[in-house]
CSV table of C-alpha atoms in Angstrom, one decimal:
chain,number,residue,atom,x,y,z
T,137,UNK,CA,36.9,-83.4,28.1
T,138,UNK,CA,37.4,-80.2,26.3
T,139,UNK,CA,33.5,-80.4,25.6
T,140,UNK,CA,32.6,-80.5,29.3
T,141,UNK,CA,34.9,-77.7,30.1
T,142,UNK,CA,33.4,-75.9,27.4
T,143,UNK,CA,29.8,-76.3,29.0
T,144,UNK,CA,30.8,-75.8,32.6
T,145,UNK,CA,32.7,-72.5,32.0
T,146,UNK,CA,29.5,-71.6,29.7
T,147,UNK,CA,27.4,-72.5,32.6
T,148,UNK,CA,29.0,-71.1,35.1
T,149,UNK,CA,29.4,-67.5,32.8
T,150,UNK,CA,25.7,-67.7,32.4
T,151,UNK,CA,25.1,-68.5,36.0
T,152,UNK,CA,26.8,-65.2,36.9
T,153,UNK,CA,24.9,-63.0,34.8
T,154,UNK,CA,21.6,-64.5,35.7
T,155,UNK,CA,22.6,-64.3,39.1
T,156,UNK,CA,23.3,-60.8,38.6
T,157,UNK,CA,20.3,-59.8,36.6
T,158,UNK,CA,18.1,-61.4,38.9
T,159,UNK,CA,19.8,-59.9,42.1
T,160,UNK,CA,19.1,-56.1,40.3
T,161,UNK,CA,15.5,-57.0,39.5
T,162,UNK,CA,14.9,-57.6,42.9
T,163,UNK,CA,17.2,-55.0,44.8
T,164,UNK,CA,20.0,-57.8,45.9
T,165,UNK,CA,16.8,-60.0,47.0
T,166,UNK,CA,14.5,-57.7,48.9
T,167,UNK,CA,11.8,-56.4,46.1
T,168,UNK,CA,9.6,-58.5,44.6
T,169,UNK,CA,6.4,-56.5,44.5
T,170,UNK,CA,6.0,-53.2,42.8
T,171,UNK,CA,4.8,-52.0,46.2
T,172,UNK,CA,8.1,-52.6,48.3
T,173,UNK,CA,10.0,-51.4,45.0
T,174,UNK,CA,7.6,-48.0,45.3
T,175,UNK,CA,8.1,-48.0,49.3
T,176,UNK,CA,12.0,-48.3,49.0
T,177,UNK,CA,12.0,-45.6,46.2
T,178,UNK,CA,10.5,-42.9,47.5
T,179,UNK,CA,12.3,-43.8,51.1
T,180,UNK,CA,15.5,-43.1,49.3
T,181,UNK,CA,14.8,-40.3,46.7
T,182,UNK,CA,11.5,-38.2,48.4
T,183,UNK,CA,9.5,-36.6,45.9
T,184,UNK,CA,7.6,-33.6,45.1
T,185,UNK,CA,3.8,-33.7,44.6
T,186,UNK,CA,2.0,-31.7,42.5
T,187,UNK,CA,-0.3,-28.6,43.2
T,188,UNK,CA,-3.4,-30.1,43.1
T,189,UNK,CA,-6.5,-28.3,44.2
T,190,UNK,CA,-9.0,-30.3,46.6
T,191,UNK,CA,-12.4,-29.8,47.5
T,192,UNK,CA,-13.3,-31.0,51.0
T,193,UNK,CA,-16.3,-32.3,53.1
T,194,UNK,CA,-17.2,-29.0,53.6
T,195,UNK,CA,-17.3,-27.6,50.1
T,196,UNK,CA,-14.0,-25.7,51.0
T,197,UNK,CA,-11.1,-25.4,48.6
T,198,UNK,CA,-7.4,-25.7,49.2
T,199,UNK,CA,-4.4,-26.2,47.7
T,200,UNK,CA,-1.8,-29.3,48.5
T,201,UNK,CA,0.4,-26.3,48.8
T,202,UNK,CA,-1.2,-24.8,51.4
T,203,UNK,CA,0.1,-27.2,53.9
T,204,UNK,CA,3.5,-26.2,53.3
T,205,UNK,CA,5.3,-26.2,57.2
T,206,UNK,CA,4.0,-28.7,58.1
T,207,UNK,CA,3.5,-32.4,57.9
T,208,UNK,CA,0.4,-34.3,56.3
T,209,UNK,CA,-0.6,-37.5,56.7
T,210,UNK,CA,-1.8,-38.5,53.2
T,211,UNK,CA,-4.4,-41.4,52.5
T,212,UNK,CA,-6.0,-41.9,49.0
T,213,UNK,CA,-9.6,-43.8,49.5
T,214,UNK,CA,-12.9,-43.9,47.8
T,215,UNK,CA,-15.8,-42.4,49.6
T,216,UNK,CA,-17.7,-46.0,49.0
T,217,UNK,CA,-15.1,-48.2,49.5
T,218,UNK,CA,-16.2,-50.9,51.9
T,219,UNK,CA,-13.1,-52.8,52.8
T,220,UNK,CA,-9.1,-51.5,52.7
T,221,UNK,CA,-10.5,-47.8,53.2
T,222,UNK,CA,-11.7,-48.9,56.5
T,223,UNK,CA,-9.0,-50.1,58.2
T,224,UNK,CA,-7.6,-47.0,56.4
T,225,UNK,CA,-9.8,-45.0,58.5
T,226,UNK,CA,-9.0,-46.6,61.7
T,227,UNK,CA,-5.6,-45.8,61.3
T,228,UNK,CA,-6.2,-42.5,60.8
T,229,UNK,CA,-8.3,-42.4,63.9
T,230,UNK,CA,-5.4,-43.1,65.5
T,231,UNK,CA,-3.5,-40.6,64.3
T,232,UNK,CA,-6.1,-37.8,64.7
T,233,UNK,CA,-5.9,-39.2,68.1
T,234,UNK,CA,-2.2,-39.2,68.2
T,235,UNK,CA,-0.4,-36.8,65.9
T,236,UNK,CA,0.7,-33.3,67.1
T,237,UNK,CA,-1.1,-30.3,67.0
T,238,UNK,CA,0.7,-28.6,63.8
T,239,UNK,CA,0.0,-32.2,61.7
T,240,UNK,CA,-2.9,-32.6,59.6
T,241,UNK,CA,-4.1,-35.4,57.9
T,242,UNK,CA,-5.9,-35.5,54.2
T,243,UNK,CA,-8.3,-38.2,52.6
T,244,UNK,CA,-8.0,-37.7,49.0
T,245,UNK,CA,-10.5,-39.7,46.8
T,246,UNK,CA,-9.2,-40.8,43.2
T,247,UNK,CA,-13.0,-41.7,42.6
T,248,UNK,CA,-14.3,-38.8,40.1
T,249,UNK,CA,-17.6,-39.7,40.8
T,250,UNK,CA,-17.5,-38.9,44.8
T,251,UNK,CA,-20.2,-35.7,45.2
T,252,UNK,CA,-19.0,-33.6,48.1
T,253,UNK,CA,-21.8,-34.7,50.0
T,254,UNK,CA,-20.5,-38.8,49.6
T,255,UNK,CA,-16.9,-37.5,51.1
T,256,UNK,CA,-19.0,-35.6,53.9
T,257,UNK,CA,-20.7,-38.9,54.7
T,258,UNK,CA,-17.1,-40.6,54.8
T,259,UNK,CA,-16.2,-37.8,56.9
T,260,UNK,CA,-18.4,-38.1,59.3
T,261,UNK,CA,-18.1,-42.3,60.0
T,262,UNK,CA,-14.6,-41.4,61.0
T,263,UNK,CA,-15.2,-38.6,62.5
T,264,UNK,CA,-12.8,-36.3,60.2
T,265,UNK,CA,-13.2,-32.5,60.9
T,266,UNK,CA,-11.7,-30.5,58.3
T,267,UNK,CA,-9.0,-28.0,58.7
T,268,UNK,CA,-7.2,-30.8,60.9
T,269,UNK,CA,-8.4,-33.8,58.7
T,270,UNK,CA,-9.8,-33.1,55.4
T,271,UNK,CA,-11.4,-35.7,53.1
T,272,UNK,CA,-11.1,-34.0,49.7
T,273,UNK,CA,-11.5,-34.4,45.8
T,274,UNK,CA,-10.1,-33.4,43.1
T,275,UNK,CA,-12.0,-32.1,40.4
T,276,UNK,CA,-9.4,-31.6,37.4
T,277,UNK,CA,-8.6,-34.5,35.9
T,278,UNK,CA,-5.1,-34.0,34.9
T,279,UNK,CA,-3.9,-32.8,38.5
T,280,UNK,CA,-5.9,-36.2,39.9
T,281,UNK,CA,-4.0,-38.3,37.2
T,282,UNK,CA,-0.7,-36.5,38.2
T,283,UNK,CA,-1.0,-36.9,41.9
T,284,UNK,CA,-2.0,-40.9,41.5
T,285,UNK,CA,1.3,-41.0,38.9
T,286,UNK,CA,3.7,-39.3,41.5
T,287,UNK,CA,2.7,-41.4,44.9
T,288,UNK,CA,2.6,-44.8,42.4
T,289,UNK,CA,-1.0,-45.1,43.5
T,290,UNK,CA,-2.5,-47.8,41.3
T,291,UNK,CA,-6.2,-48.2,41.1
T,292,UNK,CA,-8.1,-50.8,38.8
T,293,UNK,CA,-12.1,-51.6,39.2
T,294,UNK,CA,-12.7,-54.4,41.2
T,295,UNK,CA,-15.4,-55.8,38.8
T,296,UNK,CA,-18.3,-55.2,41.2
T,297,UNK,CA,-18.6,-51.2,40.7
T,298,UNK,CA,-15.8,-50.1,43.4
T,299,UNK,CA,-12.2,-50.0,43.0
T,300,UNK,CA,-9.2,-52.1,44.4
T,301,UNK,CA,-6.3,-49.9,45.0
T,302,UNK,CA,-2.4,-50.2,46.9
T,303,UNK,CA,-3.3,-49.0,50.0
T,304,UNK,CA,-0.8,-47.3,52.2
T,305,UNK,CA,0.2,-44.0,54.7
T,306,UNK,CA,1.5,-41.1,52.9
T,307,UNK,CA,3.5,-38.9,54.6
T,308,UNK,CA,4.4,-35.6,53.6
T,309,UNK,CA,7.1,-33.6,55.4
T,310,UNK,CA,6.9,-29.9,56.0
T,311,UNK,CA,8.6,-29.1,52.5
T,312,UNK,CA,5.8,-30.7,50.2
T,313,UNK,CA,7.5,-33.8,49.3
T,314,UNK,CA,6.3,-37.1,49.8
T,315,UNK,CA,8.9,-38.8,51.9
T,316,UNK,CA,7.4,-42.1,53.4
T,317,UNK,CA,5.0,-44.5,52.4
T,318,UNK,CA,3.8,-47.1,55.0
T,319,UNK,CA,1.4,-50.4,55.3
T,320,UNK,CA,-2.2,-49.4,55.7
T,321,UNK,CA,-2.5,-50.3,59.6
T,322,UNK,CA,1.1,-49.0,60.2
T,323,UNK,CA,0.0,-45.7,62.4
T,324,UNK,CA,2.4,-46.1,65.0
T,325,UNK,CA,5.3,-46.7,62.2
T,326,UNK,CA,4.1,-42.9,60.5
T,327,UNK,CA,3.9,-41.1,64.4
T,328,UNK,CA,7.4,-42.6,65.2
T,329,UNK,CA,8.5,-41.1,61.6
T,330,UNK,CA,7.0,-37.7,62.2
T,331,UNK,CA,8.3,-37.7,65.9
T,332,UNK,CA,11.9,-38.7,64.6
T,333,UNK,CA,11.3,-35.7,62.1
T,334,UNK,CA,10.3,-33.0,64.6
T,335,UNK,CA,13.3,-33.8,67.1
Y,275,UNK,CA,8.8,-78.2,7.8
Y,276,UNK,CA,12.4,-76.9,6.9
Y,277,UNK,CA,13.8,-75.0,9.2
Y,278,UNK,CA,14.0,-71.3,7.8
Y,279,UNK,CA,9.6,-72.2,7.7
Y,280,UNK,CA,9.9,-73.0,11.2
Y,281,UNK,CA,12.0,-69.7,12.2
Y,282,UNK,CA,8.5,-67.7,10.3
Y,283,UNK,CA,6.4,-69.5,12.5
Y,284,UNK,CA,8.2,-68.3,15.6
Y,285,UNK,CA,8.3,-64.9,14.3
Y,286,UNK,CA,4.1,-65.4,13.5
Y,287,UNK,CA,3.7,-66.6,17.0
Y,288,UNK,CA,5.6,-63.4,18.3
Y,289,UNK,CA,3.9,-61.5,15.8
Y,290,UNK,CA,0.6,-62.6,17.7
Y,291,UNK,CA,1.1,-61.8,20.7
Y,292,UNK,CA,2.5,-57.9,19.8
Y,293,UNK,CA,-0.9,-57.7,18.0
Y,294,UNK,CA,-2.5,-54.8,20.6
Y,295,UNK,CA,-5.7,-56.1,20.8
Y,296,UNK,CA,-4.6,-59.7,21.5
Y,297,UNK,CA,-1.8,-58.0,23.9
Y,298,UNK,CA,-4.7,-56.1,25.7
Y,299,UNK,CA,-7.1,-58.6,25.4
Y,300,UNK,CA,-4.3,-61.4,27.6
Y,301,UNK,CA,-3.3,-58.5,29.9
Y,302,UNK,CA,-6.6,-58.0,31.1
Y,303,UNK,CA,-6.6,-60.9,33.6
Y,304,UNK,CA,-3.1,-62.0,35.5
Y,305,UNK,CA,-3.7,-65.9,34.6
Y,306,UNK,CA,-3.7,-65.3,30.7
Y,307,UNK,CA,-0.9,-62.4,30.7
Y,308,UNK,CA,1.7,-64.9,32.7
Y,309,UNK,CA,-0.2,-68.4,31.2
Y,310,UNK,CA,-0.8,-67.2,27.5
Y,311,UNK,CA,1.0,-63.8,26.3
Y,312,UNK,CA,4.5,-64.7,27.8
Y,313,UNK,CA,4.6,-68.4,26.6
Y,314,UNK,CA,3.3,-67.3,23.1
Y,315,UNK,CA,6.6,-64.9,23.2
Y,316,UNK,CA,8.6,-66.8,24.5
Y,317,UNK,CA,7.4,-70.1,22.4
Y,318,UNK,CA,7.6,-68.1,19.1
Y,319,UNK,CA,11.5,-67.7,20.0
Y,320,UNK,CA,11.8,-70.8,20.8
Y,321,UNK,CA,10.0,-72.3,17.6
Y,322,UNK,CA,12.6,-70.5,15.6
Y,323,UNK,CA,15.8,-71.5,18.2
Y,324,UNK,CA,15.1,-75.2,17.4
Y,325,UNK,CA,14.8,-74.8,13.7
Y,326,UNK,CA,18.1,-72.8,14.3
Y,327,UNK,CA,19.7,-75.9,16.3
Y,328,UNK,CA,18.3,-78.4,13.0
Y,329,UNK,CA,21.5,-79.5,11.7
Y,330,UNK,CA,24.1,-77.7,13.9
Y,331,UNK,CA,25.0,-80.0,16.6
Y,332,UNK,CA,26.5,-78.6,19.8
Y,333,UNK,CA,25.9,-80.5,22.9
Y,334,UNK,CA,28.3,-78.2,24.9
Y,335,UNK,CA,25.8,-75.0,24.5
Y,336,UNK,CA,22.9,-77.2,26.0
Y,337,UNK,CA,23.1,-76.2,29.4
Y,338,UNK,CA,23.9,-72.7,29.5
Y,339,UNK,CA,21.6,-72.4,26.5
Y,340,UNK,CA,18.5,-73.4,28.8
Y,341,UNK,CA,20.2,-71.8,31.9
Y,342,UNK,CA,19.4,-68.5,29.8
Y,343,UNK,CA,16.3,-69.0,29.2
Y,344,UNK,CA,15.0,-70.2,32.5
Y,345,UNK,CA,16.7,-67.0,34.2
Y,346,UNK,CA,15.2,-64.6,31.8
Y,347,UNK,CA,11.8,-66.0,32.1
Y,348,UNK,CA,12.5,-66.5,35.7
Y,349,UNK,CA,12.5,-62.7,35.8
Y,350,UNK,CA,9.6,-61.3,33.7
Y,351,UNK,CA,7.8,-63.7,36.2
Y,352,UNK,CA,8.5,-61.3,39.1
Y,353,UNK,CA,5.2,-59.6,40.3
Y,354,UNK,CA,7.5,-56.2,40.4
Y,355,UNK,CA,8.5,-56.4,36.6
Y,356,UNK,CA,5.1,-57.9,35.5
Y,357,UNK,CA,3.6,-54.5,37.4
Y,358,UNK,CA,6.1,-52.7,35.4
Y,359,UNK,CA,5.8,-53.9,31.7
Y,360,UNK,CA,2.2,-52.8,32.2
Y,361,UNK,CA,3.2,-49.5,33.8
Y,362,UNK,CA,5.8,-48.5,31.2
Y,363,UNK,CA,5.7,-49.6,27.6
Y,364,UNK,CA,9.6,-49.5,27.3
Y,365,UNK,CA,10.1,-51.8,30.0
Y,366,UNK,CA,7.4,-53.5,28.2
Y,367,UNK,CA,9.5,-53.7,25.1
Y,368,UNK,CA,12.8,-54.8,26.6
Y,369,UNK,CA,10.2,-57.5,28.1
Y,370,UNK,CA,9.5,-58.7,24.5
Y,371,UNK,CA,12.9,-58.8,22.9
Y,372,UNK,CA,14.3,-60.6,25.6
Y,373,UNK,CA,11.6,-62.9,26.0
Y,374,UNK,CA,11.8,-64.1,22.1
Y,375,UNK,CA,16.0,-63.3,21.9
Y,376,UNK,CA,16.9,-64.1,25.9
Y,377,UNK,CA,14.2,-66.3,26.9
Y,378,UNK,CA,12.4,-68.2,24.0
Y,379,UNK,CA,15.9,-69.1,21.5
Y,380,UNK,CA,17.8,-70.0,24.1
Y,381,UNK,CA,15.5,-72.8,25.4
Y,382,UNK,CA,14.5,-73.7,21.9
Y,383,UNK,CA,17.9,-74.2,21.0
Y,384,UNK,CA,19.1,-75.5,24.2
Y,385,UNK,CA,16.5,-78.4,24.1
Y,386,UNK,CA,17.0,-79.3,21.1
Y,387,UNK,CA,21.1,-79.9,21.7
Y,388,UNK,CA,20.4,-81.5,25.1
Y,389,UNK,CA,20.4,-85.2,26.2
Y,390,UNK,CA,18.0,-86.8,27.6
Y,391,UNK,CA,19.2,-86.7,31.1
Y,392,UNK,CA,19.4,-82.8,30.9
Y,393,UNK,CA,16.0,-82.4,29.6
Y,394,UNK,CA,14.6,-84.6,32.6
Y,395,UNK,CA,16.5,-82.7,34.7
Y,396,UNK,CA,14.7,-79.4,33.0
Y,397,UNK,CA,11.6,-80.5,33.3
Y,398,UNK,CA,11.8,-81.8,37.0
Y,399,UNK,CA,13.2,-78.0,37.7
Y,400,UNK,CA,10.4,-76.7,36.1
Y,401,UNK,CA,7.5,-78.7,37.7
Y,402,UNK,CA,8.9,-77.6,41.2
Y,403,UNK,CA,9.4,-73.9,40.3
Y,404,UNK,CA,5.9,-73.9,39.2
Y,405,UNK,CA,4.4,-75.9,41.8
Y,406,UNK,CA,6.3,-73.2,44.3
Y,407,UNK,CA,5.1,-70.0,42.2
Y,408,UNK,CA,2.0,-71.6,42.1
Y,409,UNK,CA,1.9,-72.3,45.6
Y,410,UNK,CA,3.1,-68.8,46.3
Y,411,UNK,CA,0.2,-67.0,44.0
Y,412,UNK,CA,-2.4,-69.2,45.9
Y,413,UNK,CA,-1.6,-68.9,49.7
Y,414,UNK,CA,-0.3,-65.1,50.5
Y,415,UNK,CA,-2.7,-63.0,51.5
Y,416,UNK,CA,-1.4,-59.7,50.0
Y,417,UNK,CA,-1.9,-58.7,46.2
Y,418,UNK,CA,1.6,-59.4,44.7
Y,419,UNK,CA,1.1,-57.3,41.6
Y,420,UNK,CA,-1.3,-53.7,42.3
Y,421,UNK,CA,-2.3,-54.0,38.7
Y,422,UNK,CA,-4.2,-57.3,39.1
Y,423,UNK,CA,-7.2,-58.6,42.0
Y,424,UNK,CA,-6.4,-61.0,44.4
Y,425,UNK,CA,-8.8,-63.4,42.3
Y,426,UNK,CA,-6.6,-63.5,39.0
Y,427,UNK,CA,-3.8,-63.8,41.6
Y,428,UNK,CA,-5.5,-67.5,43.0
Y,429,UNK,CA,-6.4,-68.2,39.5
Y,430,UNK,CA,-2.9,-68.2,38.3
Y,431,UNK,CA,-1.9,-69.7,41.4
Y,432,UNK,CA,-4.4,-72.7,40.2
Y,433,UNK,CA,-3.2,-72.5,36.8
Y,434,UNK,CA,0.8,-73.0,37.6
Y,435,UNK,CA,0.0,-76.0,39.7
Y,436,UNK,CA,-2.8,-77.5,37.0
Y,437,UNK,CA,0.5,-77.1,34.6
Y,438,UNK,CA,3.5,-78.3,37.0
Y,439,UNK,CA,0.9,-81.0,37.1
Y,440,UNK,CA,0.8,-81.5,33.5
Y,441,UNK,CA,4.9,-81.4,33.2
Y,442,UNK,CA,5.2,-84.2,35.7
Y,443,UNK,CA,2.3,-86.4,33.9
Y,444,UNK,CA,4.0,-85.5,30.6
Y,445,UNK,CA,7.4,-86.8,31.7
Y,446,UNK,CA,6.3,-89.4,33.3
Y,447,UNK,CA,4.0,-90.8,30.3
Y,448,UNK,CA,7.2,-90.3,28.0
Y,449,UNK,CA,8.9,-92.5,30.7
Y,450,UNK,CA,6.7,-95.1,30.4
Y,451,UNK,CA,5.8,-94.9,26.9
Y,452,UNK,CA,8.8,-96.1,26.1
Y,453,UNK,CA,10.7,-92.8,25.8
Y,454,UNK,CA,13.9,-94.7,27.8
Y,455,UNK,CA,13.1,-97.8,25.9
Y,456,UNK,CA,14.0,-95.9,22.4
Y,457,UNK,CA,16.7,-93.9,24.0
Y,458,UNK,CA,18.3,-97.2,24.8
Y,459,UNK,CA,17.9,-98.8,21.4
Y,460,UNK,CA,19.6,-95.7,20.0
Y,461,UNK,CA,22.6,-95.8,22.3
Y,462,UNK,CA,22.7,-99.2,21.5
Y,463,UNK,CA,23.0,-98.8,18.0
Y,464,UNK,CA,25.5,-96.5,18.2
Y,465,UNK,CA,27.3,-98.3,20.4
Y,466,UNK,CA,27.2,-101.7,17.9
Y,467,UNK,CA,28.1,-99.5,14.9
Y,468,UNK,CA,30.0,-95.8,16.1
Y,469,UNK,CA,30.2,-94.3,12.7
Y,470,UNK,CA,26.5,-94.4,12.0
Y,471,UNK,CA,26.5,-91.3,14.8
Y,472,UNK,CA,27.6,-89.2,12.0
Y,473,UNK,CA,27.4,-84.9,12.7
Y,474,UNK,CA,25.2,-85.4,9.9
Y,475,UNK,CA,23.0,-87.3,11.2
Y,476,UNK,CA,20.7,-84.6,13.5
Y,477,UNK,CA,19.5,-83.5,10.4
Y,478,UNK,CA,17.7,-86.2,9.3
Y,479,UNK,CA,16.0,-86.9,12.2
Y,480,UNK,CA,13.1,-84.8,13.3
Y,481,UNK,CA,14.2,-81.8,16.2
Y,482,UNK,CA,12.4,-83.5,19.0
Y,483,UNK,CA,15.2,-86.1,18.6
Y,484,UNK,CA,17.8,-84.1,17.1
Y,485,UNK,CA,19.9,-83.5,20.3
Y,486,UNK,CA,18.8,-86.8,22.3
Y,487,UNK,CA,22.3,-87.6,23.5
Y,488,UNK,CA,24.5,-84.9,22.6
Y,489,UNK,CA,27.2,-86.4,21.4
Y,490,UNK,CA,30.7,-87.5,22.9
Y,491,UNK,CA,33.6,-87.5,20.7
């Protein structure tokens, strides 16, 4: 009897802490990817993005700090990716359609080898006229590197020569600091966001 | 093997899989990081839990022994903390020491204390928590961990059923091998002569059977 005692009181002990191990590693039951762990982070604690400088469709250069006051769509794509940066695309349609005047929207490829020409071509299937919606590089490595580190952007080669990559709406509020991340056909999720924002 | 020989070939199975190219080489692909690097981890610790449990009967820790293990391993199996041992080699450490300390002893000592109806009732758990993970893995339609394609994802969604598959057959064949059958005889004996069930008797037999019906006093 003592014996049994001893292993339910054990058990149960052990129960608990599993119980509460488990319900941390998965934020009381609600994060089991990496991706809604990176969506609730930065939800709750926005953060800063580095100063990168991008090179656009039209051979242009800026810098992420430029668009300081006001807010910037972010999407990061590959000028030849076939699938996820297409319905990428057609939500930003939407939200060239959409967004206000003082918003602009930024397509920033993490592909090195994208020649300005390739992100004009990309450009011009979605109809993206820079300064409102720039599709842009980045030529320094380290900048590109810290950018991808800071928005959690995680992009491995899909075996076939492109890249897979966690797709997703960046937005960026007027202060520089990534505040939102949403699903890539979530449009209406980042113009209700930005319209909350502005009123 | 003696027992302190045993706890060196757990630590030589760890050993393995911390080797960086073998480490690399298994986290390449999604189906041999959560089929091959965690089970050598964990089944290096376990190695050297059931040498540990040789000789050192104590039916009562069986249970929360294996409810230890299955929790930690339950965890380093969740897409978000499989992203993040490959994201950050600190989490990737704590991964490793509690796989062999948290995850592998634990179950290696556990089974080895438990009774035959706990260890059915083990395995049973484990077949359905991999048929569900497995399940899982094969039919969402979303990448559940960024660093891995959606094809190692329905591989290892193949692989978890293939082994919940493999549990079930095992038990089952054990069943009917004549694993009750032996069980029986043993209870039997111990019922027609009691002091024959000696504490000192675990340690002659070999670990497999070393716990089979922890003993009542």
């Amino acid at each position: 009897m003592a014996e049994s005692a001893r292993t339910v009181l054990a058990t149960l002990a052990v129960a608990g802490a599993a119980a509460g191990m488990l319900g941390w590693g998965t934020g009381g039951g609600r994060v089991f990817t990496s991706e809604m762990a990176r969506r609730l982070d930065i939800a709750a604690a926005p953060r800063l993005l580095p100063d990168v400088i991008l090179h656009d469709q039209s051979g242009a250069m800026t810098r992420l700090s430029d668009y300081r006051g006001r807010p910037v769509v972010m999407e990061f794509v590959y000028a030849t990716c076939p699938d996820i940066c297409l319905t990428l695309g057609t939500a930003f349609e939407q939200l060239d359609a959409a967004l206000p005047e003082g918003a602009a929207l930024l397509s920033v490829s993490f592909d090195p080898a994208d020649t300005p020409e390739q992100l004009g071509w990309f450009a011009d299937r979605h109809g993206a006229r820079a300064p409102r919606w720039r599709v842009a590089g980045i030529a320094d490595a380290d900048g590109r590197a810290a950018l991808l580190a800071r928005a959690e952007v995680v992009v491995i080669p899909d075996g076939l020569g492109g890249y897979v990559h966690n797709a997703g709406l960046y937005l960026v509020d007027s202060a520089g600091r990534l505040v939102a991340v949403f699903g890539p056909e979530d449009a209406a999720a980042v113009l209700a966001a930005i319209a909350a924002d502005a009123g | 093997m003696r027992a302190d020989r045993k706890a060196w070939l757990g630590a030589g199975i760890v050993a393995l899989g911390l080797l960086p190219p073998v480490a690399d080489l298994l986290q390449a692909r999604l189906p041999t990081h959560v089929l091959v690097l965690l089970p050598l981890l964990a089944g290096g610790g376990a190695v050297a839990g059931a040498a540990l449990a040789r000789g050192r009967p104590a039916g009562w820790t069986a249970a929360p022994s294996l409810l230890a293990g299955a929790a930690t391993l339950g965890f380093w199996l969740i897409p978000r903390w499989i992203d993040a041992a490959l994201a950050a080699p600190a989490v990737a450490a704590v991964r490793t020491a509690s796989l062999v300390f948290l995850a592998g002893l634990p179950l290696g000592w556990g089974w080895a204390q438990a009774g035959p109806v706990l260890r059915l009732f083990v395995l049973a758990n484990a077949a359905a928590m991999l048929a569900v993970m497995g399940w899982i893995e094969l039919v969402v339609p979303a990448r559940l961990c960024n660093s891995y394609l959606l094809a190692d994802q329905r591989n290892l969604g193949l692989g978890l059923l293939v082994l919940a598959g493999v549990v079930v057959a095992g038990a089952a064949l054990r069943a009917l091998a004549g694993g009750d059958q032996a069980d029986a005889t043993e209870r039997a004996t111990r019922r027609a002569s009691p002091r024959m069930a000696s504490p000192q008797e675990p340690s002659a037999t070999n670990t497999i059977t070393a716990g089979i019906g922890s003993r009542k006093p």
